[in-house]
Short mmCIF file of C-alpha atoms in Angstrom, two decimals:
data_model
loop_
_atom_site.label_atom_id
_atom_site.label_comp_id
_atom_site.label_asym_id
_atom_site.label_seq_id
_atom_site.Cartn_x
_atom_site.Cartn_y
_atom_site.Cartn_z
CA MET J 21 105.14 109.15 110.83
CA ASP J 22 104.21 107.73 114.21
CA LEU J 23 102.44 104.49 113.46
CA GLY J 24 101.14 104.07 117.01
CA ILE J 25 102.16 100.43 117.43
CA THR J 26 104.84 100.74 120.11
CA GLY J 27 104.70 97.69 122.35
CA ARG J 28 102.53 95.66 119.97
CA VAL J 29 103.45 91.98 119.62
CA ALA J 30 104.16 90.76 116.09
CA VAL J 31 104.81 87.36 114.56
CA VAL J 32 106.54 87.30 111.18
CA SER J 33 106.85 83.99 109.38
CA GLY J 34 109.67 83.58 106.90
CA GLY J 35 111.36 86.22 109.04
CA SER J 36 114.98 85.20 108.61
CA LYS J 37 115.56 86.61 105.11
CA GLY J 38 114.40 89.01 102.43
CA GLN J 39 111.04 90.65 102.85
CA GLY J 40 110.27 88.87 106.12
CA LEU J 41 113.50 90.10 107.69
CA ALA J 42 112.94 93.64 106.38
CA THR J 43 109.41 93.57 107.81
CA ALA J 44 110.73 92.51 111.21
CA GLN J 45 113.29 95.32 111.10
CA VAL J 46 110.68 97.97 110.31
CA LEU J 47 108.26 96.70 112.97
CA LEU J 48 111.05 96.72 115.56
CA GLY J 49 111.89 100.27 114.47
CA GLU J 50 108.30 101.16 115.30
CA GLY J 51 108.70 99.76 118.81
CA CYS J 52 107.04 96.36 118.37
CA LYS J 53 108.13 93.13 120.00
CA VAL J 54 108.75 90.66 117.21
CA LEU J 55 108.97 86.89 116.99
CA ILE J 56 110.39 85.62 113.72
CA ALA J 57 109.87 82.08 112.52
CA ALA J 58 111.66 80.22 109.75
CA ARG J 59 112.69 76.69 108.88
CA THR J 60 116.50 76.77 109.00
CA PRO J 61 117.88 77.22 112.55
CA GLU J 62 121.28 78.60 111.45
CA THR J 63 119.83 81.33 109.21
CA LEU J 64 117.20 82.11 111.80
CA GLU J 65 119.78 82.55 114.56
CA GLU J 66 121.81 84.90 112.36
CA ALA J 67 118.73 87.00 111.74
CA ARG J 68 117.73 86.96 115.41
CA ALA J 69 121.18 88.14 116.48
CA GLN J 70 121.17 90.89 113.85
CA LEU J 71 117.74 92.13 114.92
CA ALA J 72 118.42 91.81 118.64
CA ALA J 73 121.55 93.93 118.37
CA ALA J 74 119.35 96.85 117.33
CA ALA J 75 116.40 96.03 119.59
CA PRO J 76 117.58 94.11 122.66
CA GLY J 77 114.87 92.31 124.60
CA ARG J 78 112.27 92.71 121.85
CA VAL J 79 113.23 89.87 119.51
CA ALA J 80 112.52 86.16 119.68
CA ALA J 81 112.97 83.41 117.13
CA VAL J 82 111.46 79.94 116.75
CA ALA J 83 112.61 77.45 114.15
CA ALA J 84 109.44 76.02 112.66
CA ASP J 85 107.81 74.81 109.48
CA MET J 86 104.91 77.25 109.06
CA THR J 87 103.27 74.96 106.54
CA ASP J 88 102.44 72.57 109.38
CA ALA J 89 99.40 73.45 111.48
CA GLY J 90 100.92 72.14 114.71
CA GLU J 91 104.10 74.12 114.17
CA VAL J 92 102.12 77.31 113.55
CA ALA J 93 100.28 76.78 116.84
CA ARG J 94 103.60 76.26 118.60
CA VAL J 95 105.02 79.50 117.21
CA VAL J 96 102.00 81.56 118.26
CA ALA J 97 102.08 79.98 121.72
CA ALA J 98 105.77 80.86 122.02
CA ALA J 99 105.08 84.50 121.11
CA ARG J 100 102.28 84.63 123.67
CA ARG J 101 104.53 83.14 126.34
CA GLN J 102 107.45 85.43 125.59
CA PHE J 103 105.73 88.75 124.87
CA GLY J 104 101.96 88.36 125.33
CA PRO J 105 99.02 87.94 122.94
CA VAL J 106 99.82 88.48 119.27
CA ASP J 107 98.58 91.81 117.86
CA ILE J 108 100.15 91.60 114.41
CA ALA J 109 100.53 88.46 112.28
CA VAL J 110 102.49 88.62 109.05
CA SER J 111 102.32 85.49 106.91
CA ASN J 112 105.29 85.29 104.59
CA VAL J 113 105.47 81.71 103.48
CA ILE J 114 107.01 81.05 100.11
CA GLY J 115 105.60 78.59 97.65
CA HIS J 116 107.51 76.67 95.03
CA THR J 117 111.22 76.19 95.48
CA ILE J 118 113.83 78.11 93.56
CA ASP J 119 117.23 76.55 93.23
CA PRO J 120 119.12 78.04 90.30
CA ASP J 121 121.99 75.60 90.56
CA GLU J 122 120.36 72.23 91.03
CA ALA J 123 116.66 71.56 91.27
CA GLY J 124 115.54 74.55 89.22
CA VAL J 125 112.19 76.26 89.64
CA HIS J 126 109.02 74.33 90.28
CA ALA J 127 106.47 76.98 89.41
CA GLY J 128 106.01 75.54 85.94
CA TYR J 129 103.76 76.07 82.96
CA PHE J 130 100.36 74.41 82.96
CA GLY J 131 101.40 71.62 80.64
CA ASP J 132 104.47 70.51 82.54
CA THR J 133 103.47 70.85 86.19
CA PRO J 134 102.47 67.64 87.97
CA THR J 135 99.12 67.91 89.72
CA ARG J 136 100.69 67.00 93.06
CA GLU J 137 102.52 70.36 92.93
CA TYR J 138 99.17 72.18 93.01
CA ALA J 139 98.31 70.48 96.28
CA LYS J 140 101.68 71.38 97.70
CA GLU J 141 101.40 75.04 96.68
CA PHE J 142 97.87 75.13 98.10
CA LYS J 143 99.17 73.92 101.43
CA GLN J 144 102.17 76.22 101.51
CA LEU J 145 100.43 79.42 100.53
CA LEU J 146 96.77 79.11 101.42
CA LEU J 147 96.57 76.72 104.34
CA SER J 148 99.63 78.18 106.06
CA SER J 149 98.22 81.72 106.03
CA TRP J 150 94.85 80.43 107.21
CA TRP J 151 96.47 78.48 110.05
CA LEU J 152 98.38 81.54 111.25
CA ALA J 153 95.21 83.66 111.14
CA ARG J 154 93.24 80.96 112.95
CA GLU J 155 95.75 80.86 115.80
CA VAL J 156 95.85 84.60 116.40
CA ILE J 157 92.20 85.54 115.88
CA PRO J 158 90.89 84.52 119.36
CA ASP J 159 93.31 86.82 121.22
CA MET J 160 92.75 89.62 118.71
CA LYS J 161 88.98 89.30 119.08
CA ALA J 162 89.25 89.35 122.86
CA ARG J 163 91.38 92.51 122.74
CA ARG J 164 89.37 94.03 119.87
CA TRP J 165 92.54 94.95 117.99
CA GLY J 166 94.52 93.03 115.44
CA ARG J 167 96.35 93.18 112.14
CA ILE J 168 96.58 90.17 109.85
CA LEU J 169 98.71 90.62 106.80
CA ASN J 170 99.66 88.23 104.07
CA ILE J 171 102.65 88.80 101.84
CA ALA J 172 101.45 87.61 98.48
CA SER J 173 102.35 88.32 94.89
CA GLY J 174 101.19 90.46 92.01
CA SER J 175 100.13 87.24 90.34
CA ALA J 176 97.17 87.16 92.71
CA ARG J 177 95.70 89.91 90.55
CA GLU J 178 97.36 89.56 87.21
CA PRO J 179 98.62 86.12 86.24
CA GLN J 180 102.10 86.15 84.80
CA TRP J 181 102.10 83.96 81.72
CA GLU J 182 105.38 85.17 80.30
CA ILE J 183 107.24 83.18 82.94
CA PRO J 184 106.64 79.66 84.30
CA HIS J 185 104.27 80.64 87.09
CA ILE J 186 101.17 78.46 86.93
CA LEU J 187 101.29 77.52 90.60
CA PRO J 188 101.25 81.04 92.08
CA ASN J 189 98.90 82.14 89.30
CA THR J 190 96.48 79.52 90.59
CA VAL J 191 96.87 79.70 94.34
CA ARG J 192 97.62 83.37 95.06
CA PRO J 193 94.12 84.57 94.02
CA ALA J 194 92.63 81.99 96.38
CA VAL J 195 94.68 83.42 99.24
CA ALA J 196 93.49 86.93 98.41
CA ALA J 197 89.90 85.71 98.44
CA LEU J 198 90.41 84.06 101.82
CA HIS J 199 91.72 87.30 103.29
CA ARG J 200 88.93 89.35 101.72
CA GLY J 201 86.40 87.17 103.47
CA LEU J 202 88.26 87.35 106.77
CA ALA J 203 88.42 91.16 106.47
CA GLU J 204 84.66 91.38 106.31
CA GLU J 205 84.15 88.92 109.13
CA LEU J 206 86.67 90.49 111.50
CA SER J 207 86.09 94.18 110.88
CA PRO J 208 83.58 94.50 113.77
CA PHE J 209 86.30 93.32 116.14
CA GLY J 210 88.81 96.01 115.20
CA ILE J 211 90.87 93.50 113.22
CA THR J 212 92.08 94.41 109.75
CA VAL J 213 93.14 91.85 107.15
CA ASN J 214 95.13 92.83 104.07
CA ASN J 215 97.33 91.41 101.34
CA MET J 216 100.58 92.89 100.11
CA LEU J 217 101.21 91.99 96.51
CA THR J 218 104.88 91.89 95.84
CA GLY J 219 106.89 91.31 92.71
CA PRO J 220 110.14 92.79 91.46
CA VAL J 221 111.78 93.25 94.83
CA ALA J 222 115.52 92.70 94.99
CA THR J 223 115.58 89.78 97.41
CA GLN J 224 117.97 86.84 97.08
CA ARG J 225 115.02 84.65 96.11
CA ASN J 226 114.17 86.89 93.18
CA ILE J 227 117.81 87.15 92.15
CA ASP J 228 117.99 83.33 92.17
CA TYR J 229 114.82 83.20 90.13
CA TYR J 230 116.09 85.54 87.44
CA THR J 231 119.46 83.78 87.41
CA TRP J 232 117.68 80.55 86.59
CA LEU J 233 115.33 82.17 84.08
CA ALA J 234 118.20 83.93 82.27
CA ARG J 235 119.97 80.60 81.88
CA GLU J 236 116.81 78.92 80.64
CA ARG J 237 116.38 81.60 77.99
CA GLY J 238 120.02 81.82 77.02
CA VAL J 239 120.47 85.47 77.94
CA SER J 240 122.71 87.15 80.46
CA PHE J 241 121.44 87.94 83.95
CA ASP J 242 121.91 91.67 83.32
CA GLU J 243 119.89 91.48 80.11
CA MET J 244 117.21 89.51 81.90
CA ILE J 245 116.70 91.98 84.72
CA SER J 246 117.08 95.11 82.61
CA THR J 247 114.28 93.84 80.37
CA THR J 248 112.18 93.08 83.42
CA TYR J 249 112.71 96.46 85.06
CA ALA J 250 112.15 98.35 81.81
CA ARG J 251 108.54 97.15 81.96
CA LEU J 252 108.00 98.84 85.31
CA PRO J 253 106.82 102.46 85.33
CA LEU J 254 109.34 103.16 88.08
CA ARG J 255 112.12 101.42 86.08
CA ARG J 256 113.82 99.88 89.10
CA PRO J 257 113.37 96.95 91.46
CA GLY J 258 111.90 97.46 94.88
CA LYS J 259 113.92 97.15 98.04
CA PRO J 260 112.85 94.79 100.81
CA GLU J 261 112.37 97.81 103.06
CA ASP J 262 109.82 99.24 100.57
CA MET J 263 107.70 96.23 101.47
CA GLY J 264 108.58 96.57 105.14
CA HIS J 265 107.37 100.17 105.29
CA ALA J 266 104.15 99.36 103.44
CA ILE J 267 103.45 96.45 105.79
CA ALA J 268 104.20 98.54 108.86
CA PHE J 269 101.76 101.18 107.62
CA LEU J 270 98.98 98.64 107.11
CA CYS J 271 99.69 97.25 110.59
CA SER J 272 99.53 100.70 112.16
CA GLU J 273 96.90 102.18 114.42
CA GLN J 274 96.21 104.83 111.79
CA ALA J 275 95.34 102.24 109.15
CA ARG J 276 92.48 100.86 111.24
CA ALA J 277 89.93 101.68 108.52
CA ILE J 278 91.93 100.03 105.73
CA SER J 279 90.96 96.37 105.42
CA GLY J 280 90.29 93.83 102.72
CA GLN J 281 92.78 95.52 100.43
CA CYS J 282 95.40 94.14 98.09
CA MET J 283 98.19 96.70 98.14
CA SER J 284 100.58 96.06 95.30
CA VAL J 285 104.22 96.99 95.85
CA VAL J 286 105.34 96.18 92.33
CA GLY J 287 106.62 99.47 90.97
CA GLY J 288 103.38 100.04 89.08
CA ARG J 289 103.65 96.82 87.04
CA LEU J 290 100.00 95.81 87.31
CA ARG J 291 97.94 97.42 84.58
CA HIS J 292 94.37 97.27 85.87
CA VAL J 293 92.75 100.51 87.07
CA TYR J 294 91.54 98.93 90.36
CA MET M 13 107.73 114.89 105.48
CA THR M 14 109.13 117.85 107.37
CA GLY M 15 109.54 120.79 105.05
CA ARG M 16 107.97 119.07 102.03
CA GLY M 17 105.52 121.22 100.13
CA VAL M 18 102.05 119.68 99.93
CA LEU M 19 99.26 121.30 97.93
CA ILE M 20 95.75 120.06 98.69
CA GLY M 21 92.99 120.91 96.22
CA ASN M 22 89.42 121.17 97.58
CA ALA M 23 90.81 121.29 101.09
CA ASP M 24 87.57 122.84 102.19
CA CYS M 25 85.44 119.70 101.94
CA GLU M 26 85.09 117.09 104.69
CA ALA M 27 87.59 114.66 103.18
CA GLY M 28 89.97 117.54 102.45
CA VAL M 29 89.97 118.59 106.07
CA ALA M 30 90.81 115.04 107.17
CA VAL M 31 93.75 114.97 104.77
CA VAL M 32 94.92 118.41 105.90
CA GLN M 33 94.93 117.33 109.53
CA ALA M 34 96.99 114.19 108.90
CA ILE M 35 99.54 115.91 106.67
CA ALA M 36 99.88 118.79 109.15
CA ARG M 37 100.90 116.31 111.84
CA GLU M 38 103.88 115.32 109.70
CA GLY M 39 105.35 118.82 109.64
CA ALA M 40 104.85 119.53 105.95
CA ARG M 41 104.52 122.97 104.42
CA LEU M 42 100.78 123.08 103.74
CA CYS M 43 99.22 124.89 100.80
CA LEU M 44 95.42 124.72 100.83
CA HIS M 45 93.28 125.43 97.78
CA GLY M 46 89.56 126.04 98.14
CA GLY M 47 86.60 128.23 97.31
CA SER M 48 87.00 131.06 99.81
CA ALA M 49 88.71 132.09 103.01
CA ALA M 50 85.54 131.25 104.90
CA SER M 51 85.16 127.79 103.36
CA LEU M 52 88.83 127.04 104.12
CA ALA M 53 88.46 128.01 107.79
CA PRO M 54 87.79 124.44 109.04
CA ALA M 55 90.88 123.17 107.18
CA ARG M 56 92.98 126.02 108.57
CA GLU M 57 91.77 125.24 112.09
CA ALA M 58 92.44 121.53 111.64
CA ALA M 59 95.97 122.30 110.46
CA ALA M 60 96.56 124.58 113.43
CA ALA M 61 95.29 121.93 115.84
CA ALA M 62 97.72 119.45 114.30
CA GLY M 63 100.71 121.76 114.63
CA CYS M 64 100.74 123.81 111.42
CA ALA M 65 99.86 127.29 112.64
CA ALA M 66 100.01 129.08 109.31
CA PRO M 67 99.01 127.03 106.29
CA GLU M 68 99.07 128.95 103.01
CA LEU M 69 95.57 129.59 101.71
CA TYR M 70 94.76 129.90 98.01
CA PHE M 71 91.20 130.76 96.94
CA GLY M 72 89.38 132.69 94.27
CA MET M 73 91.62 131.14 91.64
CA GLY M 74 91.83 127.99 89.54
CA ALA M 75 94.05 124.98 90.19
CA ARG M 76 96.81 126.12 87.83
CA GLU M 77 97.03 129.51 89.48
CA ALA M 78 97.05 127.91 92.93
CA VAL M 79 99.96 125.68 91.97
CA ALA M 80 101.89 128.63 90.54
CA ALA M 81 101.26 130.67 93.68
CA ALA M 82 102.31 127.80 95.93
CA GLN M 83 105.45 127.18 93.86
CA ALA M 84 106.40 130.83 94.22
CA GLY M 85 106.87 130.11 97.92
CA GLY M 86 108.85 126.89 97.49
CA PRO M 87 108.73 123.51 95.78
CA VAL M 88 105.51 121.50 95.75
CA HIS M 89 106.53 117.89 96.32
CA VAL M 90 103.02 116.51 96.70
CA ALA M 91 99.79 117.46 94.93
CA ILE M 92 96.54 116.06 96.29
CA SER M 93 93.21 116.43 94.51
CA VAL M 94 90.17 115.79 96.69
CA LEU M 95 86.80 115.24 95.05
CA PRO M 96 84.14 117.23 96.93
CA PRO M 97 80.58 115.94 97.39
CA LEU M 98 78.62 116.07 94.15
CA PRO M 99 74.83 115.91 93.63
CA ALA M 100 73.59 112.68 95.22
CA GLY M 101 71.04 110.27 93.79
CA ARG M 102 70.51 108.19 90.67
CA LEU M 103 70.92 110.06 87.43
CA SER M 104 67.43 109.06 86.39
CA GLY M 105 66.03 110.63 89.54
CA LEU M 106 67.86 113.94 89.27
CA ALA M 107 65.90 116.90 87.95
CA ASP M 108 68.64 117.61 85.43
CA GLY M 109 70.98 114.62 85.24
CA ASP M 110 72.71 116.01 82.18
CA ALA M 111 73.66 119.22 83.99
CA ALA M 112 74.77 117.26 87.07
CA LEU M 113 77.06 115.09 84.97
CA ARG M 114 78.52 118.06 83.10
CA SER M 115 79.07 119.96 86.31
CA GLY M 116 80.61 116.92 88.00
CA TRP M 117 82.97 116.32 85.13
CA THR M 118 84.56 119.73 85.69
CA HIS M 119 86.20 118.12 88.71
CA VAL M 120 88.01 115.68 86.42
CA THR M 121 89.29 118.70 84.55
CA ALA M 122 90.24 120.42 87.80
CA SER M 123 92.23 117.35 88.94
CA ALA M 124 93.97 117.23 85.57
CA GLU M 125 94.82 120.93 85.81
CA LEU M 126 96.21 120.58 89.32
CA PHE M 127 98.43 117.64 88.36
CA GLN M 128 99.49 119.12 85.01
CA ALA M 129 100.58 122.31 86.71
CA ALA M 130 102.51 120.50 89.44
CA LEU M 131 104.15 117.88 87.22
CA PRO M 132 106.85 119.78 85.30
CA ALA M 133 108.73 120.75 88.46
CA MET M 134 108.35 117.22 89.84
CA THR M 135 109.70 115.53 86.72
CA LYS M 136 112.55 118.03 86.60
CA ARG M 137 113.38 117.32 90.23
CA GLY M 138 113.02 113.58 89.67
CA GLU M 139 110.60 113.04 92.53
CA GLY M 140 106.97 113.75 93.27
CA ARG M 141 103.66 112.44 94.57
CA LEU M 142 100.23 112.82 92.98
CA ILE M 143 97.29 111.64 95.07
CA PHE M 144 93.59 111.51 94.32
CA VAL M 145 90.97 111.25 97.04
CA GLY M 146 87.53 110.17 95.90
CA PRO M 147 84.44 108.20 96.91
CA VAL M 148 84.47 104.42 97.36
CA GLU M 149 81.53 104.35 94.96
CA ALA M 150 84.11 104.78 92.18
CA LYS M 151 85.10 101.18 92.87
CA ALA M 152 82.06 99.52 94.37
CA MET M 153 78.29 99.68 94.41
CA THR M 154 77.28 100.73 97.91
CA GLY M 155 74.06 101.64 99.66
CA ARG M 156 74.53 105.24 98.59
CA ASP M 157 73.14 106.46 95.29
CA ALA M 158 76.00 108.45 93.87
CA ASP M 159 75.94 108.11 90.08
CA VAL M 160 77.68 111.41 89.43
CA GLU M 161 80.45 110.89 91.98
CA ARG M 162 80.96 107.36 90.65
CA ALA M 163 81.36 108.51 87.06
CA VAL M 164 83.66 111.36 87.96
CA GLY M 165 85.68 109.28 90.42
CA ILE M 166 86.23 106.48 87.91
CA GLY M 167 87.30 109.03 85.34
CA VAL M 168 90.01 110.33 87.61
CA LEU M 169 91.08 106.80 88.59
CA GLY M 170 91.61 105.95 84.94
CA MET M 171 93.63 109.09 84.46
CA MET M 172 95.73 108.31 87.55
CA LYS M 173 96.51 104.80 86.33
CA ALA M 174 97.56 106.00 82.90
CA LEU M 175 99.56 108.80 84.47
CA SER M 176 101.40 106.35 86.74
CA GLY M 177 102.85 104.66 83.68
CA GLU M 178 103.72 107.95 82.05
CA VAL M 179 105.48 109.66 84.93
CA GLY M 180 106.89 106.63 86.75
CA PRO M 181 110.24 106.90 84.96
CA HIS M 182 110.63 110.31 86.63
CA ALA M 183 110.05 108.77 90.08
CA VAL M 184 106.70 110.52 90.34
CA THR M 185 104.09 108.24 91.89
CA CYS M 186 100.30 108.38 91.40
CA ASN M 187 97.97 106.77 93.93
CA SER M 188 94.30 107.02 94.89
CA LEU M 189 92.34 106.65 98.10
CA LEU M 190 88.60 106.00 98.08
CA TRP M 191 86.62 106.64 101.24
CA ASP M 192 83.29 105.33 102.39
CA SER M 193 81.06 108.22 103.45
CA LEU M 194 78.14 106.07 104.58
CA PRO M 195 79.11 105.53 108.23
CA ILE M 196 78.13 108.10 110.82
CA GLY M 197 79.45 108.73 114.33
CA GLU M 198 82.56 106.86 115.43
CA GLY M 199 82.73 104.86 112.22
CA ARG M 200 82.97 108.04 110.18
CA VAL M 201 85.72 109.36 112.45
CA ARG M 202 87.68 106.13 111.99
CA ILE M 203 87.33 106.29 108.22
CA LEU M 204 88.31 109.94 107.96
CA ASP M 205 91.33 109.29 110.22
CA GLY M 206 92.30 106.37 108.01
CA LEU M 207 91.85 108.47 104.89
CA GLY M 208 94.19 111.13 106.28
CA ALA M 209 96.74 108.53 107.33
CA GLY M 210 96.65 106.93 103.89
CA ALA M 211 97.23 110.28 102.23
CA ALA M 212 100.11 111.03 104.58
CA TYR M 213 101.65 107.65 103.80
CA PHE M 214 101.35 108.08 100.02
CA ALA M 215 102.77 111.60 100.39
CA SER M 216 105.78 110.38 102.33
CA PRO M 217 109.15 109.19 101.04
CA LEU M 218 108.35 105.77 102.55
CA SER M 219 105.97 104.99 99.67
CA GLU M 220 108.42 105.67 96.84
CA PHE M 221 107.94 102.22 95.23
CA LEU M 222 104.14 102.32 95.29
CA THR M 223 102.36 103.67 92.25
CA GLY M 224 99.13 103.11 90.36
CA LEU M 225 97.33 101.93 93.49
CA VAL M 226 93.70 102.36 94.45
CA ILE M 227 93.10 101.75 98.15
CA ALA M 228 89.65 101.78 99.73
CA VAL M 229 89.27 103.19 103.22
CA ASP M 230 86.05 101.51 104.26
CA GLU M 231 86.81 99.09 107.10
CA GLY M 232 86.53 96.23 104.64
CA ARG M 233 82.85 96.77 103.95
CA GLN M 234 82.67 97.42 100.23
CA GLY M 235 83.94 95.93 97.04
CA GLY M 236 85.19 92.62 95.82
CA VAL M 237 88.40 90.68 96.31
CA PHE M 238 90.40 93.25 94.36
#
């Protein structure tokens, strides 16, 4: 399927690992020029080198904290300088930390999550995606073409109460609402705005999460994930490239009439009809 | 998509033609089901313009027979049911709302027949795609009075969601696309192009982990957050 985005300039935050890296790979495969941004310089450089080997001259990387408004502006300016105005912006900022070995998971249940964590999650998920959109919208409006995409979570639509997830359950819907409003506002300018709702995708982050959760519940990792996947109609976890392909489609020329949507890539887990 | 068998039901309506054109571009084996040779002519021409010179035409028969005939020529990997335009207006304003509803509901049955007929081979093969194309009114109140289409469309959406859970273990996916038919001119062209592209994407191997989805093709105009 020719997606018609050869030569388009893309920025992918959280682009050094997992779904962000897979998204960058798929966009490069479609002929885009891609700037990836992530916090850790070493991991970022590894990813840049890996991507550049397959797409020389079309990859750039900037180490940045995308939960800081100034840093987001710096990243977008770097993309503009290196490749030109940004056509495609993919916000892939993670929320709460997952550290199966030491700090644990800070997504919490309602009763045990300090209120300061809500503010932090709000900044990481909602403000960061808004800041990225804000930086790229002027160029997109001027060129009357743009794709803004936020990698979110199935919890935006169906809260997960069987796991400690109060923070994403609270903030993810707000992000979806933000993007729905932007979609309506920007449609006359040829700019689409969509959310990808992800879930059981086999990224290292998810593996870490289930490792921690299995230990918390006193079950083996295998038992933990087999129970999880058994609940999915498709009975298997997604691959990062499943997300990458879906994102590339929504960022395509052909998807110009698809905006304001929450596309869930969760193996059919969500049970609502709409 | 090259070589994959794609059967499109109601390929002779406007949305059907848009889907035909997009799928034809991908090099699939096209099987078109419609009312008559004459009504399928626009779909056949659209397919030819997109590179599929000889789509298979099935008419004068029901959905089950069309699937059987298409399967006689090779596997059907993708079955697409397109809802054609149904009597417009508010039920209360229709001369015979009861008849309009009953007549409309036959399209739910027709979708079910199409998918039921295509499913056994898909589940046996361990791979398949079922796609429904309906009106955006099935998800959102719009400026168009379309009570019958809304009721019928929602019925099929419910069936698709339930089906996604039932056939997911066989790696058969079920997704729906809802299009906004209000725009005219360039806006309508954009929406129909997007509708076709969405169908081609859901029909492709690239969407193997997506199931139970309802995506509106409406340039962000209708509906709520979800």
